Amino acid sequence: MDFSPYRLYDSAARLYWLYTEWMSGEDTWSMQVSSLCFDVLCRINVPKSQLPAGVTLLGTILSLDKMNISVLTGDCVAHPLLISLANIKMETRLQLSSHAFLLAALLPVPKFVHSNKRMKGVLEACLIHQCLDIVLEPLKQAAKLGVMLSDPWGYSRYCFTPIASYIVDTPEAAMLAAVGGKTSPITMATYKEFGDDFRHEPCTSSTTLTQLATAALNADPSDIEAYFREAQKFRLNGVHKPFFRDVPLSCPSRFFTLEVLHHFHKEFGDHDCKWCINAWGPAKIDFRFSVLQPITGFRHFKEGISSLKQVTGRTLRDMQRFIVGVIAGHAPRDVIIAVRALMDFRYRIQAYRITDRDIEVINSVLREFHSHKNSILDAGLRRGKANKPINNWHIPKLELMQSVVPSILRAGVPIQWSADLTEHAHIEQIKDPARGSNNNNYNPQICRQLDRLEKCRNFNIAMTLKDPALRWDIATGMGDEHDEESNPHVSSRPVTDYFARSRQLASSPPDTIPLPRRAFSLNCVAFNLAYDPSIRRITIDEAAEQFGLPDLRAALADFLCHEKVHGVDSVHPIGGGPRRSLENAELPFKNIQIWFKLRLQVTDIHTNTILPVQTVLASPPDGNWPHGRYDLVVVNTNNVMAWPASGLQGSVSSHISMDSIHMSSLIRTLRCAALSHHVTLGPTT
Amino acid sequence: MQRFDIVPQAGAQRDLATQLHVLKRALRSGGQRLGGVIPVSQIRAYANLIPRFGQCADARLTASNSFKHSREFFLNKYFDKNSYFPLSL
């Protein structure tokens, strides 16, 4: 948990700010830091502390989304309001198993009998705002006057609870911000201005409230139709008392944090992807997707992408991996640049740590998109119903992109507000309890089940705290293992930690483990091989034939020779000069063992958390794969350069240092023969 | 290991439109593929390549042979978010 705002810099010189958690943003800082400090650190213009000294800020995260309770049958809809805390560190909050989101209320979903469809929407919006008023009343009081709460160590803290983030989809955001359709909830932009390449004025809470007051002068708010007509003149949705009117320190233009799943992945699916399909034709793009070599652990689009139905966020992410490379070369260059710029934008804002320098890049790729976007309209790639070209940029999500950078500066990185979490919480908090019920009276049954589950969980935690023998449970986050097992479709498989395994092997005595070691690691990457090799014993000449490598023997001899001259820890070049050894060179061994699979594990470059394993294949030709199946790896061939910090830079032109790309082929699987430098060479007889 | 080298594009390291590196197989003067034996510990990360289809993709390509029969490839930095950052440097 973070209890106080802080500033991070990416170097001791404090040149660049670094944004991560909510507490590292400017909002919390300006809410809390006193005016005195601001003269020193002044970079933004904030009047002075708005809270008494010594208080603790607790950022509330809310989420609202309509969803179906029942599976397949019936149309039982729930409108859950979820609540969480922004002070919990991202690492914990983003873990699905940490149950960071709790159900605050199930809002009613009535059917209105009003004859005018438009008015039904207004009534619904009014109802939701009124419900939020009731449900959030304690929160509003705490935000106004503060409340005494105890922290995890048992100390009392004087807490204020402004709304840090409201995770919602675009239509709900508009409804909650009390603005009408086709209007941005965050800025003053209307639909005609959605394609602008700059950010419009923020739509603050005070602006909206003033407009509502003006409307109320001309029409009585209790006369909904008349009031709605008045409100419409300001592009508002006719809600007279929006819920945010009396929450201090909270304003719709700030707390609608941009959200990765709905705003960026869905934008890709709804627009970018369609442009590409329209530009190349479905057949061509599907063909290109279908001939990409499948990768272990990732989706292969055998049928292409144009005919996909019910595309999920995960599928969209998988499409994003390949689309830029696939579309290259065939379309107007400007279209490729526009699509690629948006892709860069999307990837960069998903980082767990964003510095001022990254923000410059993010701004520049967004500008790049806007300067090339018209090529898409010119080519008639933006099409609507019946394939008619649309000649405008009335896309709300494009306008929202302008607000991403301000939102990062204020409230930290967007990935922490991901709706993946809230969508998952819906399953955990609503769907599963509903499934356990007898399909009558959902609400009380859901509440009772959640209540009991939480009590069980708290009991478990208390037990593990008391009993040291069970303590590992908490450390590994396996405290509610039982819970996860009972919902197999919810739980995600834990990531195997090969770094830990290799450390464990490295510290075990050599006669207790199989040699050469099957797992070993460097700083940034861990390697793992199966216990049994894919080919236990094969002569070098047979292997050369099977893998189609006529110079295998000479390459092995070169390797041994290089090792003898430069030492066992030297860095080997790949085919640096002419082969020194002859094709029939003598080797100190005859047979080798071969592994077809190598598991690579790397750590996240920003957070150092361990990422899922990637399997790298190097298997010889067989029935399904007449040309063999080989994957690619980045190889370090210069020990001065370090991946990932140095990237591929200077690799070809300078000739000094290179991290170059090589086709991983058979030879690395011959590790047993030569590669594991701690083991004697010439293993099998 | 078979080696792939970066092909400079119009004086730059990357293709200008896609901002991806273009790679091709390193060949010896005799036309054989260039490669060598290295320790596993020199491997740093998985890399993904997409064949450079150009104007018109060859209709004879399939998922199993597209790799063998393509001459130039894009080094796909968008493949995962972790290698995106070092490959954009």
PDB file of N, CA, C and O in Angstrom, chain B residues 9-60:
ATOM      1  N   GLN B   9      17.712  -0.052 -44.788  1.00  0.00           N
ATOM      2  CA  GLN B   9      16.662   0.381 -45.715  1.00  0.00           C
ATOM      3  C   GLN B   9      16.871   1.857 -46.027  1.00  0.00           C
ATOM      4  O   GLN B   9      16.671   2.683 -45.154  1.00  0.00           O
ATOM      5  N   ALA B  10      17.245   2.133 -47.246  1.00  0.00           N
ATOM      6  CA  ALA B  10      17.443   3.531 -47.668  1.00  0.00           C
ATOM      7  C   ALA B  10      18.275   4.297 -46.642  1.00  0.00           C
ATOM      8  O   ALA B  10      17.912   5.375 -46.209  1.00  0.00           O
ATOM      9  N   GLY B  11      19.371   3.670 -46.219  1.00  0.00           N
ATOM     10  CA  GLY B  11      20.277   4.350 -45.302  1.00  0.00           C
ATOM     11  C   GLY B  11      19.888   4.265 -43.848  1.00  0.00           C
ATOM     12  O   GLY B  11      20.660   4.591 -42.974  1.00  0.00           O
ATOM     13  N   ALA B  12      18.652   3.813 -43.558  1.00  0.00           N
ATOM     14  CA  ALA B  12      18.219   3.727 -42.162  1.00  0.00           C
ATOM     15  C   ALA B  12      18.269   2.272 -41.700  1.00  0.00           C
ATOM     16  O   ALA B  12      18.364   1.364 -42.508  1.00  0.00           O
ATOM     17  N   GLN B  13      18.184   2.104 -40.375  1.00  0.00           N
ATOM     18  CA  GLN B  13      18.199   0.759 -39.818  1.00  0.00           C
ATOM     19  C   GLN B  13      16.878   0.022 -40.047  1.00  0.00           C
ATOM     20  O   GLN B  13      16.846  -1.186 -40.066  1.00  0.00           O
ATOM     21  N   ARG B  14      15.804   0.779 -40.185  1.00  0.00           N
ATOM     22  CA  ARG B  14      14.489   0.150 -40.272  1.00  0.00           C
ATOM     23  C   ARG B  14      13.769   0.569 -41.535  1.00  0.00           C
ATOM     24  O   ARG B  14      14.068   1.592 -42.127  1.00  0.00           O
ATOM     25  N   ASP B  15      12.761  -0.208 -41.849  1.00  0.00           N
ATOM     26  CA  ASP B  15      11.862   0.155 -42.921  1.00  0.00           C
ATOM     27  C   ASP B  15      11.110   1.423 -42.478  1.00  0.00           C
ATOM     28  O   ASP B  15      10.621   1.494 -41.356  1.00  0.00           O
ATOM     29  N   LEU B  16      11.026   2.428 -43.350  1.00  0.00           N
ATOM     30  CA  LEU B  16      10.528   3.727 -42.899  1.00  0.00           C
ATOM     31  C   LEU B  16       9.051   3.712 -42.517  1.00  0.00           C
ATOM     32  O   LEU B  16       8.657   4.300 -41.530  1.00  0.00           O
ATOM     33  N   ALA B  17       8.252   3.014 -43.312  1.00  0.00           N
ATOM     34  CA  ALA B  17       6.816   3.040 -43.030  1.00  0.00           C
ATOM     35  C   ALA B  17       6.473   2.241 -41.787  1.00  0.00           C
ATOM     36  O   ALA B  17       5.750   2.702 -40.923  1.00  0.00           O
ATOM     37  N   THR B  18       6.995   1.041 -41.672  1.00  0.00           N
ATOM     38  CA  THR B  18       6.587   0.176 -40.557  1.00  0.00           C
ATOM     39  C   THR B  18       7.479   0.325 -39.342  1.00  0.00           C
ATOM     40  O   THR B  18       7.134  -0.155 -38.271  1.00  0.00           O
ATOM     41  N   GLN B  19       8.648   0.951 -39.518  1.00  0.00           N
ATOM     42  CA  GLN B  19       9.611   1.081 -38.414  1.00  0.00           C
ATOM     43  C   GLN B  19      10.026  -0.290 -37.871  1.00  0.00           C
ATOM     44  O   GLN B  19      10.289  -0.441 -36.690  1.00  0.00           O
ATOM     45  N   LEU B  20      10.060  -1.286 -38.756  1.00  0.00           N
ATOM     46  CA  LEU B  20      10.529  -2.606 -38.337  1.00  0.00           C
ATOM     47  C   LEU B  20      11.882  -2.861 -38.997  1.00  0.00           C
ATOM     48  O   LEU B  20      12.142  -2.362 -40.099  1.00  0.00           O
ATOM     49  N   HIS B  21      12.730  -3.648 -38.333  1.00  0.00           N
ATOM     50  CA  HIS B  21      13.982  -4.041 -38.953  1.00  0.00           C
ATOM     51  C   HIS B  21      13.689  -5.063 -40.043  1.00  0.00           C
ATOM     52  O   HIS B  21      12.821  -5.917 -39.891  1.00  0.00           O
ATOM     53  N   VAL B  22      14.437  -4.977 -41.139  1.00  0.00           N
ATOM     54  CA  VAL B  22      14.311  -5.986 -42.181  1.00  0.00           C
ATOM     55  C   VAL B  22      15.524  -6.904 -42.065  1.00  0.00           C
ATOM     56  O   VAL B  22      16.654  -6.437 -41.964  1.00  0.00           O
ATOM     57  N   LEU B  23      15.294  -8.204 -42.060  1.00  0.00           N
ATOM     58  CA  LEU B  23      16.385  -9.159 -41.890  1.00  0.00           C
ATOM     59  C   LEU B  23      16.458 -10.084 -43.089  1.00  0.00           C
ATOM     60  O   LEU B  23      15.458 -10.334 -43.751  1.00  0.00           O
ATOM     61  N   LYS B  24      17.656 -10.563 -43.350  1.00  0.00           N
ATOM     62  CA  LYS B  24      17.743 -11.683 -44.295  1.00  0.00           C
ATOM     63  C   LYS B  24      18.831 -12.643 -43.845  1.00  0.00           C
ATOM     64  O   LYS B  24      19.673 -12.304 -43.016  1.00  0.00           O
ATOM     65  N   ARG B  25      18.777 -13.851 -44.393  1.00  0.00           N
ATOM     66  CA  ARG B  25      19.742 -14.864 -43.985  1.00  0.00           C
ATOM     67  C   ARG B  25      21.137 -14.429 -44.380  1.00  0.00           C
ATOM     68  O   ARG B  25      21.361 -13.939 -45.491  1.00  0.00           O
ATOM     69  N   ALA B  26      22.090 -14.647 -43.479  1.00  0.00           N
ATOM     70  CA  ALA B  26      23.480 -14.369 -43.839  1.00  0.00           C
ATOM     71  C   ALA B  26      23.996 -15.536 -44.665  1.00  0.00           C
ATOM     72  O   ALA B  26      23.779 -16.696 -44.319  1.00  0.00           O
ATOM     73  N   LEU B  27      24.628 -15.226 -45.793  1.00  0.00           N
ATOM     74  CA  LEU B  27      25.131 -16.286 -46.668  1.00  0.00           C
ATOM     75  C   LEU B  27      26.640 -16.151 -46.838  1.00  0.00           C
ATOM     76  O   LEU B  27      27.195 -15.057 -46.778  1.00  0.00           O
ATOM     77  N   ARG B  28      27.284 -17.278 -47.055  1.00  0.00           N
ATOM     78  CA  ARG B  28      28.712 -17.238 -47.400  1.00  0.00           C
ATOM     79  C   ARG B  28      28.837 -16.860 -48.863  1.00  0.00           C
ATOM     80  O   ARG B  28      27.866 -16.903 -49.620  1.00  0.00           O
ATOM     81  N   SER B  29      30.075 -16.566 -49.266  1.00  0.00           N
ATOM     82  CA  SER B  29      30.259 -16.158 -50.660  1.00  0.00           C
ATOM     83  C   SER B  29      29.839 -17.276 -51.609  1.00  0.00           C
ATOM     84  O   SER B  29      29.387 -17.035 -52.724  1.00  0.00           O
ATOM     85  N   GLY B  30      29.943 -18.518 -51.146  1.00  0.00           N
ATOM     86  CA  GLY B  30      29.545 -19.637 -51.995  1.00  0.00           C
ATOM     87  C   GLY B  30      28.040 -19.878 -52.006  1.00  0.00           C
ATOM     88  O   GLY B  30      27.566 -20.772 -52.692  1.00  0.00           O
ATOM     89  N   GLY B  31      27.283 -19.106 -51.235  1.00  0.00           N
ATOM     90  CA  GLY B  31      25.838 -19.277 -51.222  1.00  0.00           C
ATOM     91  C   GLY B  31      25.333 -20.153 -50.094  1.00  0.00           C
ATOM     92  O   GLY B  31      24.128 -20.270 -49.893  1.00  0.00           O
ATOM     93  N   GLN B  32      26.249 -20.809 -49.331  1.00  0.00           N
ATOM     94  CA  GLN B  32      25.762 -21.615 -48.205  1.00  0.00           C
ATOM     95  C   GLN B  32      25.328 -20.686 -47.078  1.00  0.00           C
ATOM     96  O   GLN B  32      25.820 -19.583 -46.951  1.00  0.00           O
ATOM     97  N   ARG B  33      24.403 -21.210 -46.260  1.00  0.00           N
ATOM     98  CA  ARG B  33      23.942 -20.401 -45.128  1.00  0.00           C
ATOM     99  C   ARG B  33      25.035 -20.316 -44.075  1.00  0.00           C
ATOM    100  O   ARG B  33      25.763 -21.276 -43.845  1.00  0.00           O
ATOM    101  N   LEU B  34      25.079 -19.163 -43.461  1.00  0.00           N
ATOM    102  CA  LEU B  34      26.134 -18.898 -42.485  1.00  0.00           C
ATOM    103  C   LEU B  34      25.625 -19.216 -41.082  1.00  0.00           C
ATOM    104  O   LEU B  34      24.545 -18.808 -40.701  1.00  0.00           O
ATOM    105  N   GLY B  35      26.411 -19.966 -40.350  1.00  0.00           N
ATOM    106  CA  GLY B  35      25.962 -20.289 -39.003  1.00  0.00           C
ATOM    107  C   GLY B  35      27.106 -20.780 -38.152  1.00  0.00           C
ATOM    108  O   GLY B  35      28.258 -20.792 -38.582  1.00  0.00           O
ATOM    109  N   GLY B  36      26.805 -21.143 -36.925  1.00  0.00           N
ATOM    110  CA  GLY B  36      27.844 -21.633 -36.045  1.00  0.00           C
ATOM    111  C   GLY B  36      27.254 -22.223 -34.786  1.00  0.00           C
ATOM    112  O   GLY B  36      26.039 -22.214 -34.593  1.00  0.00           O
ATOM    113  N   VAL B  37      28.144 -22.731 -33.961  1.00  0.00           N
ATOM    114  CA  VAL B  37      27.720 -23.328 -32.692  1.00  0.00           C
ATOM    115  C   VAL B  37      28.000 -22.313 -31.585  1.00  0.00           C
ATOM    116  O   VAL B  37      29.080 -21.743 -31.530  1.00  0.00           O
ATOM    117  N   ILE B  38      27.017 -22.091 -30.728  1.00  0.00           N
ATOM    118  CA  ILE B  38      27.226 -21.172 -29.611  1.00  0.00           C
ATOM    119  C   ILE B  38      26.626 -21.774 -28.336  1.00  0.00           C
ATOM    120  O   ILE B  38      25.775 -22.643 -28.425  1.00  0.00           O
ATOM    121  N   PRO B  39      27.058 -21.316 -27.171  1.00  0.00           N
ATOM    122  CA  PRO B  39      26.431 -21.791 -25.942  1.00  0.00           C
ATOM    123  C   PRO B  39      25.011 -21.245 -25.811  1.00  0.00           C
ATOM    124  O   PRO B  39      24.739 -20.122 -26.237  1.00  0.00           O
ATOM    125  N   VAL B  40      24.145 -22.039 -25.230  1.00  0.00           N
ATOM    126  CA  VAL B  40      22.766 -21.599 -25.012  1.00  0.00           C
ATOM    127  C   VAL B  40      22.723 -20.293 -24.222  1.00  0.00           C
ATOM    128  O   VAL B  40      21.860 -19.452 -24.422  1.00  0.00           O
ATOM    129  N   SER B  41      23.706 -20.127 -23.340  1.00  0.00           N
ATOM    130  CA  SER B  41      23.665 -18.959 -22.462  1.00  0.00           C
ATOM    131  C   SER B  41      23.812 -17.638 -23.210  1.00  0.00           C
ATOM    132  O   SER B  41      23.616 -16.581 -22.631  1.00  0.00           O
ATOM    133  N   GLN B  42      24.153 -17.681 -24.494  1.00  0.00           N
ATOM    134  CA  GLN B  42      24.234 -16.421 -25.240  1.00  0.00           C
ATOM    135  C   GLN B  42      22.866 -15.981 -25.768  1.00  0.00           C
ATOM    136  O   GLN B  42      22.722 -14.874 -26.277  1.00  0.00           O
ATOM    137  N   ILE B  43      21.895 -16.851 -25.679  1.00  0.00           N
ATOM    138  CA  ILE B  43      20.554 -16.486 -26.133  1.00  0.00           C
ATOM    139  C   ILE B  43      19.961 -15.469 -25.163  1.00  0.00           C
ATOM    140  O   ILE B  43      20.117 -15.599 -23.960  1.00  0.00           O
ATOM    141  N   ARG B  44      19.289 -14.445 -25.695  1.00  0.00           N
ATOM    142  CA  ARG B  44      18.723 -13.425 -24.822  1.00  0.00           C
ATOM    143  C   ARG B  44      17.206 -13.396 -24.834  1.00  0.00           C
ATOM    144  O   ARG B  44      16.580 -13.135 -23.822  1.00  0.00           O
ATOM    145  N   ALA B  45      16.612 -13.603 -25.977  1.00  0.00           N
ATOM    146  CA  ALA B  45      15.154 -13.471 -26.018  1.00  0.00           C
ATOM    147  C   ALA B  45      14.612 -14.172 -27.249  1.00  0.00           C
ATOM    148  O   ALA B  45      15.343 -14.412 -28.219  1.00  0.00           O
ATOM    149  N   TYR B  46      13.337 -14.469 -27.200  1.00  0.00           N
ATOM    150  CA  TYR B  46      12.658 -15.011 -28.368  1.00  0.00           C
ATOM    151  C   TYR B  46      12.405 -13.866 -29.342  1.00  0.00           C
ATOM    152  O   TYR B  46      12.160 -12.743 -28.940  1.00  0.00           O
ATOM    153  N   ALA B  47      12.512 -14.156 -30.615  1.00  0.00           N
ATOM    154  CA  ALA B  47      12.225 -13.123 -31.611  1.00  0.00           C
ATOM    155  C   ALA B  47      11.217 -13.676 -32.604  1.00  0.00           C
ATOM    156  O   ALA B  47      11.199 -14.871 -32.872  1.00  0.00           O
ATOM    157  N   ASN B  48      10.389 -12.816 -33.138  1.00  0.00           N
ATOM    158  CA  ASN B  48       9.381 -13.256 -34.092  1.00  0.00           C
ATOM    159  C   ASN B  48       9.636 -12.585 -35.435  1.00  0.00           C
ATOM    160  O   ASN B  48       9.878 -11.385 -35.499  1.00  0.00           O
ATOM    161  N   LEU B  49       9.614 -13.382 -36.497  1.00  0.00           N
ATOM    162  CA  LEU B  49       9.801 -12.814 -37.833  1.00  0.00           C
ATOM    163  C   LEU B  49       8.538 -12.996 -38.659  1.00  0.00           C
ATOM    164  O   LEU B  49       7.857 -14.002 -38.539  1.00  0.00           O
ATOM    165  N   ILE B  50       8.254 -12.016 -39.482  1.00  0.00           N
ATOM    166  CA  ILE B  50       7.143 -12.121 -40.420  1.00  0.00           C
ATOM    167  C   ILE B  50       7.746 -12.037 -41.813  1.00  0.00           C
ATOM    168  O   ILE B  50       8.511 -11.119 -42.090  1.00  0.00           O
ATOM    169  N   PRO B  51       7.446 -12.983 -42.679  1.00  0.00           N
ATOM    170  CA  PRO B  51       7.999 -12.890 -44.031  1.00  0.00           C
ATOM    171  C   PRO B  51       7.604 -11.566 -44.675  1.00  0.00           C
ATOM    172  O   PRO B  51       6.489 -11.077 -44.469  1.00  0.00           O
ATOM    173  N   ARG B  52       8.520 -10.992 -45.416  1.00  0.00           N
ATOM    174  CA  ARG B  52       8.190  -9.736 -46.099  1.00  0.00           C
ATOM    175  C   ARG B  52       7.504 -10.099 -47.399  1.00  0.00           C
ATOM    176  O   ARG B  52       8.155 -10.483 -48.372  1.00  0.00           O
ATOM    177  N   PHE B  53       6.185  -9.992 -47.399  1.00  0.00           N
ATOM    178  CA  PHE B  53       5.423 -10.485 -48.542  1.00  0.00           C
ATOM    179  C   PHE B  53       5.556  -9.571 -49.753  1.00  0.00           C
ATOM    180  O   PHE B  53       5.429 -10.018 -50.879  1.00  0.00           O
ATOM    181  N   GLY B  54       5.787  -8.289 -49.527  1.00  0.00           N
ATOM    182  CA  GLY B  54       5.878  -7.362 -50.656  1.00  0.00           C
ATOM    183  C   GLY B  54       4.523  -7.104 -51.275  1.00  0.00           C
ATOM    184  O   GLY B  54       3.489  -7.320 -50.657  1.00  0.00           O
ATOM    185  N   GLN B  55       4.535  -6.650 -52.519  1.00  0.00           N
ATOM    186  CA  GLN B  55       3.303  -6.277 -53.205  1.00  0.00           C
ATOM    187  C   GLN B  55       2.299  -7.414 -53.246  1.00  0.00           C
ATOM    188  O   GLN B  55       1.129  -7.245 -53.001  1.00  0.00           O
ATOM    189  N   CYS B  56       2.790  -8.586 -53.564  1.00  0.00           N
ATOM    190  CA  CYS B  56       1.869  -9.683 -53.778  1.00  0.00           C
ATOM    191  C   CYS B  56       2.478 -10.939 -53.164  1.00  0.00           C
ATOM    192  O   CYS B  56       3.587 -11.323 -53.495  1.00  0.00           O
ATOM    193  N   ALA B  57       1.745 -11.542 -52.251  1.00  0.00           N
ATOM    194  CA  ALA B  57       2.279 -12.738 -51.604  1.00  0.00           C
ATOM    195  C   ALA B  57       2.147 -13.930 -52.543  1.00  0.00           C
ATOM    196  O   ALA B  57       1.153 -14.065 -53.249  1.00  0.00           O
ATOM    197  N   ASP B  58       3.164 -14.782 -52.553  1.00  0.00           N
ATOM    198  CA  ASP B  58       3.157 -15.965 -53.401  1.00  0.00           C
ATOM    199  C   ASP B  58       2.072 -16.926 -52.930  1.00  0.00           C
ATOM    200  O   ASP B  58       2.027 -17.291 -51.754  1.00  0.00           O
ATOM    201  N   ALA B  59       1.197 -17.329 -53.832  1.00  0.00           N
ATOM    202  CA  ALA B  59       0.058 -18.172 -53.438  1.00  0.00           C
ATOM    203  C   ALA B  59       0.498 -19.566 -53.012  1.00  0.00           C
ATOM    204  O   ALA B  59      -0.289 -20.315 -52.442  1.00  0.00           O
ATOM    205  N   ARG B  60       1.740 -19.945 -53.308  1.00  0.00           N
ATOM    206  CA  ARG B  60       2.174 -21.295 -52.938  1.00  0.00           C
ATOM    207  C   ARG B  60       2.635 -21.372 -51.490  1.00  0.00           C
ATOM    208  O   ARG B  60       2.945 -22.443 -50.991  1.00  0.00           O
TER     209      ARG B  60
END
